[in-house]
Short mmCIF file of C-alpha atoms in Angstrom, two decimals:
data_model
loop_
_atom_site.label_atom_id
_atom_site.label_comp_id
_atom_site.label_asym_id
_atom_site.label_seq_id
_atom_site.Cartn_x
_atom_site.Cartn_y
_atom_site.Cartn_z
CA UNK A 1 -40.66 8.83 -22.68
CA UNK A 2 -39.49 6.20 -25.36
CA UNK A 3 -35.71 6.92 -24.86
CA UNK A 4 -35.98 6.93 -20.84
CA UNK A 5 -38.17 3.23 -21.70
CA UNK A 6 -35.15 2.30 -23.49
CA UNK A 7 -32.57 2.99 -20.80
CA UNK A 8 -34.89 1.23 -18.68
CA UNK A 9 -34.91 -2.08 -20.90
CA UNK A 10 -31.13 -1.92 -20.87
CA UNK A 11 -30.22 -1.74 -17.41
CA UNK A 12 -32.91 -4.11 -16.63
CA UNK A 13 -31.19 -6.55 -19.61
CA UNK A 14 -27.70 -5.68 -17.88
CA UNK A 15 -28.84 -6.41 -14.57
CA UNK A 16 -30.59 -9.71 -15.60
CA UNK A 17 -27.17 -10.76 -17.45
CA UNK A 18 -25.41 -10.30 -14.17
CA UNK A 19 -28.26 -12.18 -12.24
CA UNK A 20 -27.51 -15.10 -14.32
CA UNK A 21 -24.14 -15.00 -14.62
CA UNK A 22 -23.58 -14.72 -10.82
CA UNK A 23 -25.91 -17.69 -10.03
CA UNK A 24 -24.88 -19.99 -12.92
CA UNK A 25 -22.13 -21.37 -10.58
CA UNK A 26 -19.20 -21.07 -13.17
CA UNK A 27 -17.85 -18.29 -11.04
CA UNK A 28 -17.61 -17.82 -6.94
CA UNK A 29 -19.66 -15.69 -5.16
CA UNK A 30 -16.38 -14.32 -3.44
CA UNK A 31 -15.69 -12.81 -7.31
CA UNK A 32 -18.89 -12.31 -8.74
CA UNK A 33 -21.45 -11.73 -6.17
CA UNK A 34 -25.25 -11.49 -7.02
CA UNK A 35 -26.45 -7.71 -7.57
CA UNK A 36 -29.24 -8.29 -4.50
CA UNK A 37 -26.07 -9.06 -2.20
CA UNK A 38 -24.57 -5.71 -3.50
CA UNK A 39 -28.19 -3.99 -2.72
CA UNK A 40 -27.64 -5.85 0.85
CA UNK A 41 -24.21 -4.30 1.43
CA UNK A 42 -25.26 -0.61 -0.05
CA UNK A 43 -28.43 -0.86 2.25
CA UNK A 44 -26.29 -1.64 5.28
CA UNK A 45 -23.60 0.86 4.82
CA UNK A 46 -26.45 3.62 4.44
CA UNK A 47 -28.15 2.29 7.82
CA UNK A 48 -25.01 2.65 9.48
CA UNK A 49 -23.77 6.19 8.02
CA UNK A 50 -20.96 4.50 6.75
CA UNK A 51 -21.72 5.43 3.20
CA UNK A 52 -23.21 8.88 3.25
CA UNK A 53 -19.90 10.23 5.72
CA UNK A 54 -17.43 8.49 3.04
CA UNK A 55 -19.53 10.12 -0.03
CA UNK A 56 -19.57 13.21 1.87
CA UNK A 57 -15.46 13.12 2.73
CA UNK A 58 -15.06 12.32 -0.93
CA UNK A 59 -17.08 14.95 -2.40
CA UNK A 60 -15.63 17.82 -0.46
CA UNK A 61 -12.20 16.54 -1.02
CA UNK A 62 -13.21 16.88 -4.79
CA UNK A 63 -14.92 19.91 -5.12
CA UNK A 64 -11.60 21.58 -3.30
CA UNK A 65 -9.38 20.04 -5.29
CA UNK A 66 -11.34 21.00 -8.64
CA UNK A 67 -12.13 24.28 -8.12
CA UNK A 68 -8.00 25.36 -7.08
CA UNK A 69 -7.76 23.33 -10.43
CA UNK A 70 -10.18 25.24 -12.46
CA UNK A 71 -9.19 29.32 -10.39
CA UNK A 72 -5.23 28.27 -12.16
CA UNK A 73 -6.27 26.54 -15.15
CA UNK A 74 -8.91 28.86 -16.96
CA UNK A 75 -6.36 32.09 -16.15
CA UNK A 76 -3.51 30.26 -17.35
CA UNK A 77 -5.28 28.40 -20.63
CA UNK A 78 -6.35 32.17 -21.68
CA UNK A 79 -2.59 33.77 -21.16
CA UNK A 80 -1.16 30.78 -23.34
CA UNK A 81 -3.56 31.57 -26.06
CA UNK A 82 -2.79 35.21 -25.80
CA UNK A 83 0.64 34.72 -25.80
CA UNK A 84 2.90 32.31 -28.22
CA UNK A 85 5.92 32.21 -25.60
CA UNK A 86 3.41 30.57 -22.64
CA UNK A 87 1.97 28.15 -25.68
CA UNK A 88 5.38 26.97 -26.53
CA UNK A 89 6.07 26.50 -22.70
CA UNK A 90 3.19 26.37 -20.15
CA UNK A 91 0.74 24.63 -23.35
CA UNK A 92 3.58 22.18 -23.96
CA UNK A 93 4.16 21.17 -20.45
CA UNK A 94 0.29 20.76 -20.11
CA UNK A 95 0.30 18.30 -23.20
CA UNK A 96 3.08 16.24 -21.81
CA UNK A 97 1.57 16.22 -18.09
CA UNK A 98 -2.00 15.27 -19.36
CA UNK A 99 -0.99 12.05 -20.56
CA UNK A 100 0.82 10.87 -17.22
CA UNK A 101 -1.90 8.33 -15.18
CA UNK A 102 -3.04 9.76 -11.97
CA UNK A 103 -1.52 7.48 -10.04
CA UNK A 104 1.87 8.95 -11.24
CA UNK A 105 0.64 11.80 -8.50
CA UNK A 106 1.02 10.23 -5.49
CA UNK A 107 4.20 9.55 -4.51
CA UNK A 108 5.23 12.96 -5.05
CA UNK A 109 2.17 13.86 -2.93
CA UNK A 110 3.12 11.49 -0.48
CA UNK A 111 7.09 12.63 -0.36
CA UNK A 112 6.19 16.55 -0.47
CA UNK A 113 2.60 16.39 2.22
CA UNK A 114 2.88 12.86 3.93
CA UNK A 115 -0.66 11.43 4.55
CA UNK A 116 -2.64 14.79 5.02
CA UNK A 117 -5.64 16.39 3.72
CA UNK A 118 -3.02 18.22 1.34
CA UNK A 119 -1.94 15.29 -0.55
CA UNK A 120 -5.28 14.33 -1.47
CA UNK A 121 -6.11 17.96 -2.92
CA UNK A 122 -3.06 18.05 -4.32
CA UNK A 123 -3.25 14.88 -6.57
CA UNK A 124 -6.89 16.11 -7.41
CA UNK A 125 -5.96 19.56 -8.58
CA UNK A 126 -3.02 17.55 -11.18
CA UNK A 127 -5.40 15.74 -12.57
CA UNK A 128 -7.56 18.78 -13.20
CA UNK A 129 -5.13 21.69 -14.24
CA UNK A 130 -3.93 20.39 -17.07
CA UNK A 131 -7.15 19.18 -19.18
CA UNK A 132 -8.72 23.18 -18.29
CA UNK A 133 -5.52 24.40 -19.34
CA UNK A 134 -5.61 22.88 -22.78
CA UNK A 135 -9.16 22.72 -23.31
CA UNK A 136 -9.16 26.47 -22.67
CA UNK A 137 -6.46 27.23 -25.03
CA UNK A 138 -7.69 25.51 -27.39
CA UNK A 139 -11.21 27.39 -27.34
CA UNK A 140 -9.93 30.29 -27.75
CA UNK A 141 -7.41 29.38 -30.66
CA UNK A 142 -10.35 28.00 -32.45
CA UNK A 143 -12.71 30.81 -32.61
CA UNK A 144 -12.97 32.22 -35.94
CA UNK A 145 -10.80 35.09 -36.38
CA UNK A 146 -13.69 36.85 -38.03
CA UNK A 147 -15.53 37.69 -34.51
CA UNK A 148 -12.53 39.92 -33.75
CA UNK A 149 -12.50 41.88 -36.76
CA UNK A 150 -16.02 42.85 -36.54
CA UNK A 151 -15.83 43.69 -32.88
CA UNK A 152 -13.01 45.92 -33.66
CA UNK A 153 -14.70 47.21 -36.54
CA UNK A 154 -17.63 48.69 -34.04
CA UNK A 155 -15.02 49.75 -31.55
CA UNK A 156 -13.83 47.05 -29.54
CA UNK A 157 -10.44 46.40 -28.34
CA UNK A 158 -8.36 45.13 -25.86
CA UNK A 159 -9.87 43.59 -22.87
CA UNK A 160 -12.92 44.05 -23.78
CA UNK A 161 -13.17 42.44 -26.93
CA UNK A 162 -11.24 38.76 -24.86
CA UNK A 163 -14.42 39.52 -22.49
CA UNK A 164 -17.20 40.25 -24.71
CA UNK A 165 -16.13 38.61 -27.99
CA UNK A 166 -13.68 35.75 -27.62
CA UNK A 167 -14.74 34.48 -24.30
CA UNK A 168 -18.40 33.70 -24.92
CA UNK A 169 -17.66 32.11 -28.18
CA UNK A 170 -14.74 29.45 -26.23
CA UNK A 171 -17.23 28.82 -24.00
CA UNK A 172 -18.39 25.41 -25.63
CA UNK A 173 -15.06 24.16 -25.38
CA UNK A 174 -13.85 25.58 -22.24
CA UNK A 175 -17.18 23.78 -20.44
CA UNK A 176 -16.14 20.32 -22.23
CA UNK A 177 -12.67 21.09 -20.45
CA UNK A 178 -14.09 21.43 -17.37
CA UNK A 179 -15.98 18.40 -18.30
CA UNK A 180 -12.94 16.30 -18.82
CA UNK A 181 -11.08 18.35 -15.96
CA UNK A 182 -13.99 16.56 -13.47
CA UNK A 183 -13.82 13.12 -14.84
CA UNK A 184 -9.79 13.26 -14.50
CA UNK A 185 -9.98 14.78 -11.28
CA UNK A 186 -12.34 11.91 -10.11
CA UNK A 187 -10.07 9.32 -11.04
CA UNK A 188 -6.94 11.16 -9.45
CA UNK A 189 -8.81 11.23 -6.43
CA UNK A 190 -9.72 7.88 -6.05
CA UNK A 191 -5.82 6.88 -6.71
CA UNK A 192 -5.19 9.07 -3.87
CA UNK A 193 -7.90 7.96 -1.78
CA UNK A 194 -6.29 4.09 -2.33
CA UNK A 195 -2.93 4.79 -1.23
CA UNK A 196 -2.95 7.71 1.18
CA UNK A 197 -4.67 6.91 4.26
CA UNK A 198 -5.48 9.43 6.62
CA UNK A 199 -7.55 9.73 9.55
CA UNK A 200 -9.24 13.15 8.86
CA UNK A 201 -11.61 11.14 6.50
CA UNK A 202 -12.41 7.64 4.47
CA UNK A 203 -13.88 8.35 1.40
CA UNK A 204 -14.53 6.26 -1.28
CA UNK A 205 -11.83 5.53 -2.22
CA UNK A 206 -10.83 3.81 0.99
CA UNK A 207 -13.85 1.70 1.57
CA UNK A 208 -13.38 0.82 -2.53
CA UNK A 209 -9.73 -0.39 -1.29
CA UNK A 210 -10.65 -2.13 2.14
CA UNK A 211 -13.31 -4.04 -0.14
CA UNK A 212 -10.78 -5.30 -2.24
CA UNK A 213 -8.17 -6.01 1.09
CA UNK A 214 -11.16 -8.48 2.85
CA UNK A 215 -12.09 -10.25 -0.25
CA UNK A 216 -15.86 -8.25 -0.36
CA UNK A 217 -16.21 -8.02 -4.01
CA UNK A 218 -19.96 -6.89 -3.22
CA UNK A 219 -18.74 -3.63 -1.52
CA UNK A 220 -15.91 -3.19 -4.63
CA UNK A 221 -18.79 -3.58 -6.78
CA UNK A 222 -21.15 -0.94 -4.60
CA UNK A 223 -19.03 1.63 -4.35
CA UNK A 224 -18.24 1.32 -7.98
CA UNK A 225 -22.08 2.07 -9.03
CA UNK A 226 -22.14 4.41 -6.14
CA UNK A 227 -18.96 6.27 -8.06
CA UNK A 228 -20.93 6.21 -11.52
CA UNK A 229 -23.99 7.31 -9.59
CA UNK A 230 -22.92 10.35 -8.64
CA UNK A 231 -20.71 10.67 -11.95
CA UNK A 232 -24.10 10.68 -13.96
CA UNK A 233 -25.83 13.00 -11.20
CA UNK A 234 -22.65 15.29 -11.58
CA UNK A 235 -22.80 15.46 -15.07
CA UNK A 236 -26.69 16.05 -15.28
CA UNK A 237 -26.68 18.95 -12.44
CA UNK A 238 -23.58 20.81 -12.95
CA UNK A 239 -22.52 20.29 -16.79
CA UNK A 240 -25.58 19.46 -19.37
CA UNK A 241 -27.28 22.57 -18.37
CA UNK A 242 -24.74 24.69 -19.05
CA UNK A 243 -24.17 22.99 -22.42
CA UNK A 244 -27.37 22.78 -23.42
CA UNK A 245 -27.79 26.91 -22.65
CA UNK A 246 -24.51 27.33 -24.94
CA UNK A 247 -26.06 24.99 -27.84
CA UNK A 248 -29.05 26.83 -27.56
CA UNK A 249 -26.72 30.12 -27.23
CA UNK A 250 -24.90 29.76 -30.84
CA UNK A 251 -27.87 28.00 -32.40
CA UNK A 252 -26.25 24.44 -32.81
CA UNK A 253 -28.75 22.62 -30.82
CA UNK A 254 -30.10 19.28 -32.27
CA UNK A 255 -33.51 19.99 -33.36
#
């Protein structure tokens, strides 16, 4: 209750700051609007459907994209542990590709798809790949050689002992992979959404970029909370549980 009054206090502090700052006339309203005339636009755009249909084109477009991302990267993170020839190849390439900004994506998914649906997963399932890839590899470098050796002292071997033994115990850091693979793929996707535009769908990303086109700094602004929002709703649903299972799991939770 005290740490959720705290939050509260802050945002409310944060909110205030902006209140004032917006309405102190130092700055114009065209590039600092107040936060009610953001709550005006976000209220409007959820009257008219406009916001739901482009959070709804968005979110499939990511949830695509991320899981191609994750089916290649997990299978291909555990073969470059395994083997030394895919680290010093596939692991490398990873490295080198992880650094490169999403945005680097789309003109190659521009030249090789045009402006189609495939572009857009495309660019989503780059900015992915590579964090699971590493993240995975890494896991599974890390655990402690020891958990092999006793599984094969009580008779484990071979697959089994990668499903049983080595597996479960990378699972902290393959999750914070995924993790990271998420937040990347979120930011690849709104690159793509700004400079592809297609007519199968407007996502965020589009009405983030025709805000910025017609001077509305209020719907910039809007969809940029509405991004966070479901950032922090993504993380809480799909991510802390499972870490918080795994802490609990291998007896490292915070007491």
């Amino acid at each position: 209750m005290r740490r959720a009054l705290v939050a509260g206090l802050f945002f409310a502090a944060l909110i205030l700051i902006w209140h004032v700052a917006a309405t102190s006339g130092r700055w114009s309203p065209v590039l600092l609007p107040t936060p009610w005339s953001v709550v005006e636009y976000l209220w409007r755009a959820l009257a008219d459907g406009t916001l739901l249909q482009a959070s709804e084109v968005t979110l499939q477009r990511l949830l695509v994209g991320y899981a191609i991302g994750l089916a290649i990267g997990l299978p291909l993170g555990l073969l470059t542990s395994r083997f030394d020839f895919l680290e010093d190849t596939i692991g490398t390439l990873a490295l080198g590709l992880q650094t490169l900004p999403s945005v680097c994506w789309v003109p190659l998914a521009l030249l090789w798809f045009g402006q189609t649906e495939a572009a857009m997963f495309f660019v989503v399932v780059m900015g992915t790949l590579w964090s699971v890839i590493i993240a995975t590899d890494a896991g599974v470098r890390n655990v402690p050689p020891i958990y092999a050796r006793a599984a094969r002292t009580m008779g484990s071997g071979g697959l089994h002992t990668w499903l049983k033994v080595m597996l479960p115990a990378a699972l902290p850091s393959i999750v914070g992979g995924m993790k990271q693979g998420w937040a990347f793929a979120w930011r690849s996707l709104m690159a793509a959404e700004i400079y592809v535009t297609i007519l199968s769908g407007f996502g965020l990303g589009h009405l983030l970029h025709y805000g910025r086109e017609l001077n509305a700094m209020e719907q910039v602004i809007g969809i940029m909370l509405v991004l966070l929002l479901i950032g922090l709703l993504a993380d809480k649903i799909l991510f802390s549980p499972w870490e918080r299972f795994l802490h609990r799991r291998w007896g490292t939770a915070r007491s």
